[in-house]
XYZ file of C-alpha atoms in Angstrom:
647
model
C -6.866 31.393 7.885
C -5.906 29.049 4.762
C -5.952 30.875 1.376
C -8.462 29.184 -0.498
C -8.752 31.846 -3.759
C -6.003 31.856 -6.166
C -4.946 35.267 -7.892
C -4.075 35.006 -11.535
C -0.210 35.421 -10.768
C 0.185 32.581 -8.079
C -1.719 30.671 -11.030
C 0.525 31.777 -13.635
C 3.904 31.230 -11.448
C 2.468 27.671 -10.800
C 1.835 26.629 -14.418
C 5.319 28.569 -15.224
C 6.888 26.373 -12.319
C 5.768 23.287 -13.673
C 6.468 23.895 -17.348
C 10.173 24.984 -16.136
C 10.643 21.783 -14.369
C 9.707 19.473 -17.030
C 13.434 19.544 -18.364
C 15.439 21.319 -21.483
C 12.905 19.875 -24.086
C 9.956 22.348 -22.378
C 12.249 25.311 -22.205
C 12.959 24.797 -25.712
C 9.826 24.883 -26.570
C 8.359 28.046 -24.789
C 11.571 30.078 -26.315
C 10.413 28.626 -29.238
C 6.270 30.117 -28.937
C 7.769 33.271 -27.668
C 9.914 33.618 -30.736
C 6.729 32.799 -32.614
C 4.923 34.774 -31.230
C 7.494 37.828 -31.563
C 7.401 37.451 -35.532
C 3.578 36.702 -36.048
C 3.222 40.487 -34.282
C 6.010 42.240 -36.189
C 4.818 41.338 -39.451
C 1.057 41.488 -38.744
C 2.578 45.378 -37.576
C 4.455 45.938 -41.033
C 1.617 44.870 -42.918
C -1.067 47.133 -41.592
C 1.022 50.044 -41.591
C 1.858 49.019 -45.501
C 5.462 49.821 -44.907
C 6.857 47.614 -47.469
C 4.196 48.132 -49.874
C 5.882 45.946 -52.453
C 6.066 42.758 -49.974
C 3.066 40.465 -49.554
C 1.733 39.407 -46.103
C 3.671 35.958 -46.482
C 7.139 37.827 -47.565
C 7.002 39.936 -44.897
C 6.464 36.725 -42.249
C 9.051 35.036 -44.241
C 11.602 38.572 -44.307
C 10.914 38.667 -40.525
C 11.986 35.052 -39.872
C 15.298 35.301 -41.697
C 15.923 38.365 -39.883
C 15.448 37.772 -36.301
C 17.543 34.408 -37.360
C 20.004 36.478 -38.635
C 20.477 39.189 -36.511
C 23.484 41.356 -36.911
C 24.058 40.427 -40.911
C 25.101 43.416 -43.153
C 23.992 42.007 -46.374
C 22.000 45.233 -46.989
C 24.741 47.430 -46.115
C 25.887 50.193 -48.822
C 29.035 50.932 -49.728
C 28.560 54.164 -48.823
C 31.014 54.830 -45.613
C 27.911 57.006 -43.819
C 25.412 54.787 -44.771
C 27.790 51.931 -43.766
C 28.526 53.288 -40.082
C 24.978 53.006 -38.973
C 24.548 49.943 -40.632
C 27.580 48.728 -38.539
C 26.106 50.449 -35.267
C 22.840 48.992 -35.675
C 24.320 45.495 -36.195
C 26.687 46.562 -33.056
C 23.930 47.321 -31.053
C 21.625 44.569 -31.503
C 24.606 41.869 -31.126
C 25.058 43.926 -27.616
C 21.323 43.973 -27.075
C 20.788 40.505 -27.859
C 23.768 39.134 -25.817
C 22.450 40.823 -22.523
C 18.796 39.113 -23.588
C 20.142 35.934 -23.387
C 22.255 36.735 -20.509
C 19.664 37.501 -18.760
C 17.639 34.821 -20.157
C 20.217 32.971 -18.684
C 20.881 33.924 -15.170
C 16.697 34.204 -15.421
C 16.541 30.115 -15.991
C 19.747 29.015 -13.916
C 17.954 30.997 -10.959
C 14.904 29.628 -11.799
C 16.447 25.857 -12.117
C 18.077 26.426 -8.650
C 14.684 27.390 -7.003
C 12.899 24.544 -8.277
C 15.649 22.325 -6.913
C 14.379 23.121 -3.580
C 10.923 22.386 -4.473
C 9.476 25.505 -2.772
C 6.594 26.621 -4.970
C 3.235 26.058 -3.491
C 0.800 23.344 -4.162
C -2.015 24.363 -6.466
C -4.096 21.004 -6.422
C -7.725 20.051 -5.061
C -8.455 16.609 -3.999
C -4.630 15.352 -4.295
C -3.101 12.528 -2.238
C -0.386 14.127 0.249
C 2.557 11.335 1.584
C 4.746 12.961 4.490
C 7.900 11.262 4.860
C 10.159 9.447 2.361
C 11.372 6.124 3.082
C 11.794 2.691 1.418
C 7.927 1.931 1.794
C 6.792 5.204 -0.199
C 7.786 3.656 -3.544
C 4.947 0.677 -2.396
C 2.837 2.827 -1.466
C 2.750 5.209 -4.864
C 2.188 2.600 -6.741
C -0.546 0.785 -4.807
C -2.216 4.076 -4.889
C -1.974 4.670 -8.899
C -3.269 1.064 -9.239
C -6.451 2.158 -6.521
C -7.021 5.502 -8.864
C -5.481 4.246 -12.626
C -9.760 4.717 -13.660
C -9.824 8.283 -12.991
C -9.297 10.973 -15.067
C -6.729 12.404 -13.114
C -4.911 11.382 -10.208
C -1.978 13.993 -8.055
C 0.240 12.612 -5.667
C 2.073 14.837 -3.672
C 5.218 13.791 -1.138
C 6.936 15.914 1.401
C 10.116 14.661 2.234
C 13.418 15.571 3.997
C 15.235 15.061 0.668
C 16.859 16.719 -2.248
C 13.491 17.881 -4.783
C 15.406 16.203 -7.979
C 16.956 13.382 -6.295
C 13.256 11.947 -5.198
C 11.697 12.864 -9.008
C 14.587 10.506 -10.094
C 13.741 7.600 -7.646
C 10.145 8.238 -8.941
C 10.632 7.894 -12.566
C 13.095 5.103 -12.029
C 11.395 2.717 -9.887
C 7.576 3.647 -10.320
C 7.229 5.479 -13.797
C 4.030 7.064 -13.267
C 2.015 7.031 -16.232
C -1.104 8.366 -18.439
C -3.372 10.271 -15.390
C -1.064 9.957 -12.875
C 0.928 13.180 -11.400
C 3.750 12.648 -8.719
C 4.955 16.272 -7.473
C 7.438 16.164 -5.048
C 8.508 18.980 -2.457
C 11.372 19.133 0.110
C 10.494 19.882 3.008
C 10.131 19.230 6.993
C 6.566 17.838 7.736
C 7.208 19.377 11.153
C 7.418 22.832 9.877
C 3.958 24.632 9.653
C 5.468 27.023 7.201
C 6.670 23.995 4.894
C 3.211 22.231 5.362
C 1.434 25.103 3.922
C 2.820 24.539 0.188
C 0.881 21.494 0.005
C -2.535 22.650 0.255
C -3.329 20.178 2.679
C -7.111 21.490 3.412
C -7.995 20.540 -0.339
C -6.230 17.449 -0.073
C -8.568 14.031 -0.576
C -6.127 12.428 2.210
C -2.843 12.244 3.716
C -0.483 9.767 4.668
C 2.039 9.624 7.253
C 5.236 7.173 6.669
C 7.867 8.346 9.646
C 9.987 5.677 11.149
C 9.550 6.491 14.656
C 6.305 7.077 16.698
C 7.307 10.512 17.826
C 8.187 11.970 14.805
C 4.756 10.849 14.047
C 2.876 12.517 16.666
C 4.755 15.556 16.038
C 3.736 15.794 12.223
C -0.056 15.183 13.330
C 0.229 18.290 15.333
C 1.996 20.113 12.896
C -0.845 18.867 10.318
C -3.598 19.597 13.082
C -2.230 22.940 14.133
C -1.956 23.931 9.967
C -5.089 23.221 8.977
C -7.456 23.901 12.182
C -8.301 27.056 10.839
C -9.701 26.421 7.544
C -13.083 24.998 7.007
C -12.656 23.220 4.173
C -11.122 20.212 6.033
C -12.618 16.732 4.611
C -9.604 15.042 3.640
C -8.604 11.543 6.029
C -5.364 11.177 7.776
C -4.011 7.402 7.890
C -0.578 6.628 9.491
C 1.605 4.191 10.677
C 2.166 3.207 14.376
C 4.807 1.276 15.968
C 3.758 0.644 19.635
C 0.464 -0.381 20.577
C 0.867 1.863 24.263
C 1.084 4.758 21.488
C -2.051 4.807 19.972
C -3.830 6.963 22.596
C -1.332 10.033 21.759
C -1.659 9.669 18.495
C -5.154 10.276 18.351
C -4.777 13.058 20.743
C -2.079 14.910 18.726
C -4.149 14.065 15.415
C -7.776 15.482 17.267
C -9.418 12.576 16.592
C -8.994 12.590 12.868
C -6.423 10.214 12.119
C -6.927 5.946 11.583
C -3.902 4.672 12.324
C -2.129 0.871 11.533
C -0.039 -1.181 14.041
C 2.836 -1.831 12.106
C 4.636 -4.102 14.341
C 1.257 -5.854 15.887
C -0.510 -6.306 12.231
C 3.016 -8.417 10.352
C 3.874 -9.942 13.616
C 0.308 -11.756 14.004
C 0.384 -12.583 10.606
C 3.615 -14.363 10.538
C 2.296 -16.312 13.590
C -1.073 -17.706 12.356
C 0.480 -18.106 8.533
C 2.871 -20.304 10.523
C 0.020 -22.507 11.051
C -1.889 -22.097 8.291
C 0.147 -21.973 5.223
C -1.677 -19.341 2.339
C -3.345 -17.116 4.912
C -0.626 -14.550 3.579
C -1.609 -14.822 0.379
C -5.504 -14.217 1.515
C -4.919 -10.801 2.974
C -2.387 -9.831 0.062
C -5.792 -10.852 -2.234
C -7.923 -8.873 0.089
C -5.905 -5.406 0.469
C -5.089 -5.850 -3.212
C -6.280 -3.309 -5.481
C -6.107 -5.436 -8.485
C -8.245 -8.290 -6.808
C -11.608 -8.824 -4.668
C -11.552 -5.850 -2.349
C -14.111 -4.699 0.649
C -16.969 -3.052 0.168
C -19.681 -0.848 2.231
C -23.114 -0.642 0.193
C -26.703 0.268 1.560
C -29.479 -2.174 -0.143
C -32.808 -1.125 0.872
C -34.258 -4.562 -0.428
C -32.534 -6.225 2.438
C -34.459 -4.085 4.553
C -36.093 -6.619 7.590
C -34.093 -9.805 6.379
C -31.536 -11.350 8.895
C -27.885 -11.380 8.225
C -28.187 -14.883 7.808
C -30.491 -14.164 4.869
C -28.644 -11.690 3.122
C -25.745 -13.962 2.813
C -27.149 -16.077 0.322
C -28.887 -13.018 -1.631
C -25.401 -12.364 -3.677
C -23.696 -14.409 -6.100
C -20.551 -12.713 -7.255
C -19.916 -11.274 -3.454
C -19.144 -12.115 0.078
C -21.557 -10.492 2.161
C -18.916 -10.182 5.606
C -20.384 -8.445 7.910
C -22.773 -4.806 8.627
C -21.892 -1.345 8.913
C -24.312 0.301 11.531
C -23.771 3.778 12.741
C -20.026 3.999 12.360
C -19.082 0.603 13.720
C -18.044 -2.257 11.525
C -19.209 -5.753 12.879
C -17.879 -8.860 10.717
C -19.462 -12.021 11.295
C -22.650 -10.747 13.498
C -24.621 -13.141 14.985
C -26.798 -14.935 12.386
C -30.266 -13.869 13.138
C -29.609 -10.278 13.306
C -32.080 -7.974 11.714
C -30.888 -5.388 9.202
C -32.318 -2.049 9.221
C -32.969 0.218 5.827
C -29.885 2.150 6.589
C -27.706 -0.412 7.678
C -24.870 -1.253 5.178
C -23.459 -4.680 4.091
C -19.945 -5.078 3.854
C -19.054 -7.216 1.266
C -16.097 -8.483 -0.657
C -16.423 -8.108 -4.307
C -14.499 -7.577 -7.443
C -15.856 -3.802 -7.632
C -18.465 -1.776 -6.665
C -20.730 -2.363 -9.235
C -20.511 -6.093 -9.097
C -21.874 -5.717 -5.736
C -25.434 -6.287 -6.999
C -28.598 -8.778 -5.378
C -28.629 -11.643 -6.919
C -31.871 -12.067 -9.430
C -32.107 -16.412 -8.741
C -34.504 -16.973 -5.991
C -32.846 -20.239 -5.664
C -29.307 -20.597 -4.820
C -28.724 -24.257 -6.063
C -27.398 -25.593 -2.343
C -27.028 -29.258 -2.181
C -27.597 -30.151 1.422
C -26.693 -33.688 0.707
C -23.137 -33.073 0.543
C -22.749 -30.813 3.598
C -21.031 -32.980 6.277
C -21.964 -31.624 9.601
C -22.579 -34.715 10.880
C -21.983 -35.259 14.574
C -21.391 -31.101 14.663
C -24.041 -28.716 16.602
C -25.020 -25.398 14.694
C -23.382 -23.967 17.262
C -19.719 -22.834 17.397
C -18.340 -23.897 20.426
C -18.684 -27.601 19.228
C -16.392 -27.301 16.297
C -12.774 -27.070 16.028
C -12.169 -23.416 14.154
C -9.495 -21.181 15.992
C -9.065 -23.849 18.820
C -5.584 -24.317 19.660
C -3.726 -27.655 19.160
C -3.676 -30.375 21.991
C -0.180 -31.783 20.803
C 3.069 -30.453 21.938
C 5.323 -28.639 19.238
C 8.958 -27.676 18.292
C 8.601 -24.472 16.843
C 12.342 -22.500 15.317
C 12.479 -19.115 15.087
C 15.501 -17.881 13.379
C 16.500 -14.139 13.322
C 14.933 -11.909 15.767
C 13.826 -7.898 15.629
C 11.197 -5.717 17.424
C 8.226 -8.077 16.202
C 10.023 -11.293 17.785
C 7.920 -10.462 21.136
C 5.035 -10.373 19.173
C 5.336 -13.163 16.815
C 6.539 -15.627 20.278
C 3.045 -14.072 21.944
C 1.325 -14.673 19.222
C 2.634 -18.468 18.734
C 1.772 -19.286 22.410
C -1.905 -18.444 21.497
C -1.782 -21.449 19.078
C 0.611 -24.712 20.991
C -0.373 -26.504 23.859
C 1.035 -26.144 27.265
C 4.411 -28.137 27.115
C 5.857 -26.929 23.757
C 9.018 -25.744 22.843
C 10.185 -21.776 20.973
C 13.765 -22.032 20.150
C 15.309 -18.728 18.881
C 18.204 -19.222 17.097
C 20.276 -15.431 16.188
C 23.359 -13.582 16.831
C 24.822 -13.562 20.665
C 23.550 -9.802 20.694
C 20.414 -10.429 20.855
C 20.771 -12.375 24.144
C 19.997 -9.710 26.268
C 16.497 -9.089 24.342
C 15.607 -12.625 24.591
C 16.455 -12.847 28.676
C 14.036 -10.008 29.029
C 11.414 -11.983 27.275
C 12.073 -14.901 28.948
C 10.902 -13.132 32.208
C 8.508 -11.590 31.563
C 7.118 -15.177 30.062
C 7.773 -16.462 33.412
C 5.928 -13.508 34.865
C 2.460 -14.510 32.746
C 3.060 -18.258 33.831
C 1.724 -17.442 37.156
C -1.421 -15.616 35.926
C -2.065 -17.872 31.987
C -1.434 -21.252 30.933
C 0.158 -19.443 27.554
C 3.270 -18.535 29.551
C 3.848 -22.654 30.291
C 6.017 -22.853 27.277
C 9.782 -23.657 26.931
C 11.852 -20.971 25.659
C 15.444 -21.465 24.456
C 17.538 -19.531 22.878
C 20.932 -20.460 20.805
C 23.377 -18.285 19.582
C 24.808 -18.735 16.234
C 25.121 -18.023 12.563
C 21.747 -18.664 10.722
C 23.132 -18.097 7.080
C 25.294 -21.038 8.354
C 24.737 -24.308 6.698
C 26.127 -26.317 9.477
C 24.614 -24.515 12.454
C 21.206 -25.009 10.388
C 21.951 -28.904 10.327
C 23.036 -28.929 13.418
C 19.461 -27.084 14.880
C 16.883 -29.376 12.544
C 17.984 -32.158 14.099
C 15.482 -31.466 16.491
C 12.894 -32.511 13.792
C 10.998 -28.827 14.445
C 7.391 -28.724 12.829
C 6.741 -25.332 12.212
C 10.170 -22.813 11.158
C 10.009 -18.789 10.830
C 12.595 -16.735 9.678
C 12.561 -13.075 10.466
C 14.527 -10.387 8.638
C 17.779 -8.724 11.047
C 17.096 -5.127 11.998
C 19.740 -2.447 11.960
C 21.360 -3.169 8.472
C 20.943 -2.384 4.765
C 17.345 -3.905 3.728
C 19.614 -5.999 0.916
C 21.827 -6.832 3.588
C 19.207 -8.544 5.657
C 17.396 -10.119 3.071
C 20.294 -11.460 1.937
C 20.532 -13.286 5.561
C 17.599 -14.305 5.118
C 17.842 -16.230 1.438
C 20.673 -18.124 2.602
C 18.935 -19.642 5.775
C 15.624 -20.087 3.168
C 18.276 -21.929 0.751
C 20.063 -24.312 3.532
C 16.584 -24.928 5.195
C 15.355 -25.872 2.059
C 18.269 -28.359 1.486
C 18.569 -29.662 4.519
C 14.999 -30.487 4.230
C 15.042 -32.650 1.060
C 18.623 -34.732 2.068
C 17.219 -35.628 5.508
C 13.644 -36.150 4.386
C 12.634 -34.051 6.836
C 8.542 -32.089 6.966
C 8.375 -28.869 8.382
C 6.563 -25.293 7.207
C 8.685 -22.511 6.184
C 7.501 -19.298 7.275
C 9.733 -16.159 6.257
C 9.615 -12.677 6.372
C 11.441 -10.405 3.395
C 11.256 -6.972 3.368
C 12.299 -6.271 -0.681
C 9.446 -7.242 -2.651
C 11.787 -8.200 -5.347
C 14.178 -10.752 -3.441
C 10.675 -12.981 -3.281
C 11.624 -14.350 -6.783
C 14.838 -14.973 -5.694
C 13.960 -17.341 -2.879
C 11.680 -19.440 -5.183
C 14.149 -21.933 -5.398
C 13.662 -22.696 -1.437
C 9.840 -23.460 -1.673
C 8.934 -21.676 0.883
C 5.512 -21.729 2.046
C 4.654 -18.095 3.001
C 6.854 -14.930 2.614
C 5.332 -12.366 4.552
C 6.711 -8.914 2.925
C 6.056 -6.753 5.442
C 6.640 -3.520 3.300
C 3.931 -4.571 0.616
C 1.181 -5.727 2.743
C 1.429 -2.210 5.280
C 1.622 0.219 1.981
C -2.065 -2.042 1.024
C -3.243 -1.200 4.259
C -2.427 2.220 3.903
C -3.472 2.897 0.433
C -7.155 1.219 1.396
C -7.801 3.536 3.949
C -6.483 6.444 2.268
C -8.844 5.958 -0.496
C -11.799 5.087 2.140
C -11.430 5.618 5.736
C -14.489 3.413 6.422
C -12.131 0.635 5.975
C -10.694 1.356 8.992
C -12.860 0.074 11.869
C -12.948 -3.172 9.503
C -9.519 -3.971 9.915
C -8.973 -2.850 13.338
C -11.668 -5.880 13.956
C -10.480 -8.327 11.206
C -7.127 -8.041 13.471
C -8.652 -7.113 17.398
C -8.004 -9.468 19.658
C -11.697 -10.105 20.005
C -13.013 -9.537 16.646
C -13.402 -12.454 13.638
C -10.097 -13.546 12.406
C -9.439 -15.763 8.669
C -9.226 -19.314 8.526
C -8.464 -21.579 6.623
C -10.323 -25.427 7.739
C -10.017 -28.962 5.857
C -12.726 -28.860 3.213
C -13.848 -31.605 4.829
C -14.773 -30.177 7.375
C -17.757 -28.141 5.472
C -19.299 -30.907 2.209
C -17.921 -34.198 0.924
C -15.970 -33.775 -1.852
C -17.351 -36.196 -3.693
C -19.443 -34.491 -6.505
C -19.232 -30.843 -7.799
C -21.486 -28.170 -5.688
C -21.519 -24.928 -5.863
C -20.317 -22.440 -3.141
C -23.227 -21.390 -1.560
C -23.310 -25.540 -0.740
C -20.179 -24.737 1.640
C -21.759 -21.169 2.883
C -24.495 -22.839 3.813
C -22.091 -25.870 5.659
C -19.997 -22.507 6.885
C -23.293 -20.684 8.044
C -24.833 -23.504 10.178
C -21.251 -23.212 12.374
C -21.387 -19.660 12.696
C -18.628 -19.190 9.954
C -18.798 -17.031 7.109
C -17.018 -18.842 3.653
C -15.267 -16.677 1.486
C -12.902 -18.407 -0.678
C -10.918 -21.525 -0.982
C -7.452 -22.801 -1.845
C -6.493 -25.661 -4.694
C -4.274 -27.918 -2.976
C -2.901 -29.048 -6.295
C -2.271 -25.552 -7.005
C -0.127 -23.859 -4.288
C 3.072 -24.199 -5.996
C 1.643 -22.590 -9.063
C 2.361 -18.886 -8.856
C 0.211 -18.404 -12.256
C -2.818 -19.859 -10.283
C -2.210 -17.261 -7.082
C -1.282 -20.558 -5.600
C -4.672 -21.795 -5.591
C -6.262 -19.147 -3.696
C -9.604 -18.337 -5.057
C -11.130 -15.542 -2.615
C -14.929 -14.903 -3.408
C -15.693 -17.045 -6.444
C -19.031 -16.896 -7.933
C -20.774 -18.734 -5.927
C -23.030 -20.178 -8.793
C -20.334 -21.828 -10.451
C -19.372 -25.582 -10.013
C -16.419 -26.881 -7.437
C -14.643 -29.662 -7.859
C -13.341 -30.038 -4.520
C -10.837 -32.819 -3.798
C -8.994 -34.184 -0.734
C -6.223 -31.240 1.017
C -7.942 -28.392 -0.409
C -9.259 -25.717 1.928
C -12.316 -23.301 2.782
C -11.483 -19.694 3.729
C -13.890 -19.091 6.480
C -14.183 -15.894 8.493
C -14.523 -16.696 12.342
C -14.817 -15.717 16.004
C -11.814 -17.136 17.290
C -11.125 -18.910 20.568
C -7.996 -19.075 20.967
């Protein structure tokens, strides 16, 4: 059974551990007290036993601290030869006694230094955020997390990792630099080995977070996790984790007993790279949404909403999105409109925080029906155009190609007509990946219409200037560029600037109009690729460590997502502004919720057209403005709007 109860040495050895390890300047220091300490007691000792009767209380302090500076000095000696002798063996003997002190002193601290190398000691910490793993995404992740808890008093992060103790305190202070209430402790360690796992106190921990590479190291630390903790009964912290493969999922929940949310990596940047291919910003929405420093989701109960339809209730805020309900541990966005909401049912809103999540206190919400142009639309969905695919055919490029290239083609298909053309453009290696994609596309032709697409591949250099100018001349309407795998995460991005930088170029000289979707996966190399305009840069490592940081701090979140990104669930759009009011005079947003509502749509935001260049602006994405507050819409700008998709 997990030790809960902490004995006054494993307390003391802990505090001890952590003051050793906070470098030369704390040592210092504690010799320092200790030495302190030593002469406040001597002389408080010589003064009640009135040895020196002639000395005052502040003589003796002062005698004491020259002394024990001084040890060994004869200035008191005699020059009497007997008296001289022991004056000589006592200064002898307390050089020889002070020597082995600090030898063992010492040996004492470089022991000590070497054991807190290996980052051994155990884990004294309640309600602490555990990482297992270490890999380029943890330093993301930390500091998504210290943004999510930066308002509480006190905030410990602990990683496990496969790694040298000091070498991964030096990547944390260099490229993170926790600050003020934030605590990073690091420990090496396998997360496979029950014996290493129970350092961390994982039973007290708040949550934990799983960040292997591959899917079976992953189910391995989820038993090792289950198997280490199934004995204590103070388990209430969440487990979040990554996921490659979508066929995995069921084994993961098996090895984690049912306690673990987990996040499609591959699935979740693929799809997004596919629909921001078609609708330029959507990026930019979810980076808003996952964001800790912007509008985030929400789950709050309001009893006042008690027998009002969702419909209602969406009108009944005016600094939040109401999104969908939260009924007995499902999440359903968008619900249909006339549903009835129960005293304990929750609304899931998007809002700046928690408390702004409040009703609103205007019983009229200002909506100018005039300017909603429905006109020739139904209320119902089916007659408008959100999430239908489009009816022309399309030249779509992708250049580069890794695991998600499967993905992002399947996802593309969803979107063109029958007809259209996917070129793939990448090294001759990848042939062989491509081929089997290409049958199995022919496969689905017999059983879908999404398989009648022409696939093509090309071999070739895409940092290449000419082999770039050579492919556009195809006059392709939609690009995406995805990042190599197998190399250096520099080394790929760096691929992936120069074909942003000739595609760019190429662009301008020939006059030619086509989106630029790219993927980067260094956060930093985004301001680098400025100069090539491109529309959206998916970064795959940011937007997964947001995921994961969300759920980690509430696992409710999790059935959210899973049906903001299901196949079946309500997906993000973003729809011609025209589509919703004329943008002729200044409304107010619940005017376009209301234009939103009567198509089944939920509006949540907008984008500046004028704006998306402006980085300052967030690119003219506004997501859940106060909905009281005057629009000036004009011609290009856009409506977020949160759909059931039929594509």
């Amino acid at each position: 059974m997990y030790k809960n109860k902490k004995s006054f040495k494993e307390n003391f050895h802990y505090w001890f551990d952590n003051m050793m390890s906070g470098g030369t300047l704390s040592i210092i220091g504690f010799l320092a007290l200790i030495t302190l300490v030593f002469i406040i007691v001597t002389t408080v000792v010589l003064w009640l036993i009135n040895l020196v009767p002639e000395k005052s209380f502040i003589e003796l302090l002062w005698l004491n601290i020259f002394k024990t500076l001084n040890s060994g000095t004869l200035d008191n000696a005699r020059s009497v030869q007997l008296n001289f002798a022991i004056s000589l063996l006592i200064a002898l003997g307390s050089i020889f006694i002070t020597s082995l002190l600090i030898g063992v002193l010492t040996s004492g601290i470089q022991q000590k230094i070497w054991a807190l190398r290996k980052g051994r000691s155990r884990v004294i910490e309640r309600n602490h955020t555990v990482i297992l793993g270490w890999s380029d995404i943890v330093f993301t992740l930390m500091r998504e997390l210290m943004e999510a808890n930066k308002n509480q008093k006190k905030f410990t992060l602990v990683i496990m990792g496969n790694k040298d103790k000091v070498e991964m305190e030096e990547s944390v202070r260099e490229r993170v630099k926790p600050r003020g209430n934030i605590r990073v402790i690091c420990r090496s360690g396998n997360p496979l080995d029950l014996n290493d796992l129970q350092i961390l106190s994982l039973p007290l921990a708040k949550s934990i977070i799983i960040i292997e590479n591959e899917d079976t190291q992953i189910f391995k630390t989820l038993l090792a996790v289950n198997n280490s903790t199934s004995k204590s009964p103070d388990r209430n912290f969440n487990i979040v984790s990554l996921i490659n493969e979508n066929r995995n999922l069921d084994s993961g929940r098996i090895a984690s007993g049912g306690r673990a949310n987990f996040i499609l990596n591959k699935d979740f940047i693929a799809k997004l790279i596919a629909q921001t291919c078609y609708q330029p910003g959507l990026s930019l929405v979810y980076n808003d949404l996952l964001n800790f420093k912007g509008d985030e989701i929400y789950i709050a109960n309001f009893k006042e909403l008690g027998g009002k339809t969702f419909r209602e209730s969406i009108f009944m805020f005016d600094k939040s999105s109401v999104i969908g309900l939260y009924t007995g541990g499902v999440a359903r966005l968008n619900p249909p409109p006339d549903t009835v909401i129960k005293e304990n049912d929750r609304i899931i809103v998007i809002s700046a925080d928690d408390d702004a999540s409040i009703l609103s206190e205007i019983q009229d919400p200002g909506i100018n029906y005039s300017s909603i142009n429905i006109s020739g639309k139904t209320a119902g969905f089916k007659d408008n155009d959100i999430g239908k695919k489009n009816t022309r055919k399309e030249k779509i490029l992708v250049l580069g190609w890794n695991d998600k290239a499967p993905t992002v083609i399947g996802e593309l298909k969803k979107y063109i007509s029958p007809g259209s053309e996917i070129r793939i453009a990448a090294e001759s290696g990848f042939l062989k990946d491509f081929s089997k994609l290409q049958n199995k596309s022919q496969d689905d032709t017999k059983e879908t219409e999404t398989g009648e697409i022409d696939l093509k591949f090309t071999a070739g250099d895409i940092s290449s200037s000419e082999f770039l100018g050579e492919l556009t001349r195809q006059n392709y309407d939609h690009i995406v560029v995805l990042a190599y795998p197998g190399m250096d995460i520099q080394d790929a991005d760096s691929i992936t600037l120069m074909a942003l930088i000739h595609l760019r170029d190429i662009a301008e000289k020939n006059n030619l109009k086509y989106s630029i979707t790219s993927e980067m996966l260094d956060l930093n190399n985004r301001e680098l690729a400025k100069v090539a305009k491109v529309n959206d840069f998916i970064v795959s490592e940011k937007l997964v460590s947001l995921m994961l940081a969300q759920i980690s701090e509430n696992p409710l979140l999790a059935s959210i997502f899973e049906d903001l990104l299901s196949e079946s669930g309500a997906e993000i759009y973003l729809k011609d502004v025209e589509e919703f009011i004329d943008p002729v005079h200044p409304i107010n947003f619940h005017t376009v919720a209301e234009a939103a509502a009567r198509m089944n749509s939920l509006a949540i935001g907008y984008k500046e057209a004028s704006l998306e260049n402006s980085e300052e602006k967030n690119f003219g994405i506004h997501l859940n403005p106060d909905r009281l507050k005057m629009i000036d819409f004009k011609h290009g700008d856009l409506i977020i709007v949160l759909t059931e998709s039929l594509i």
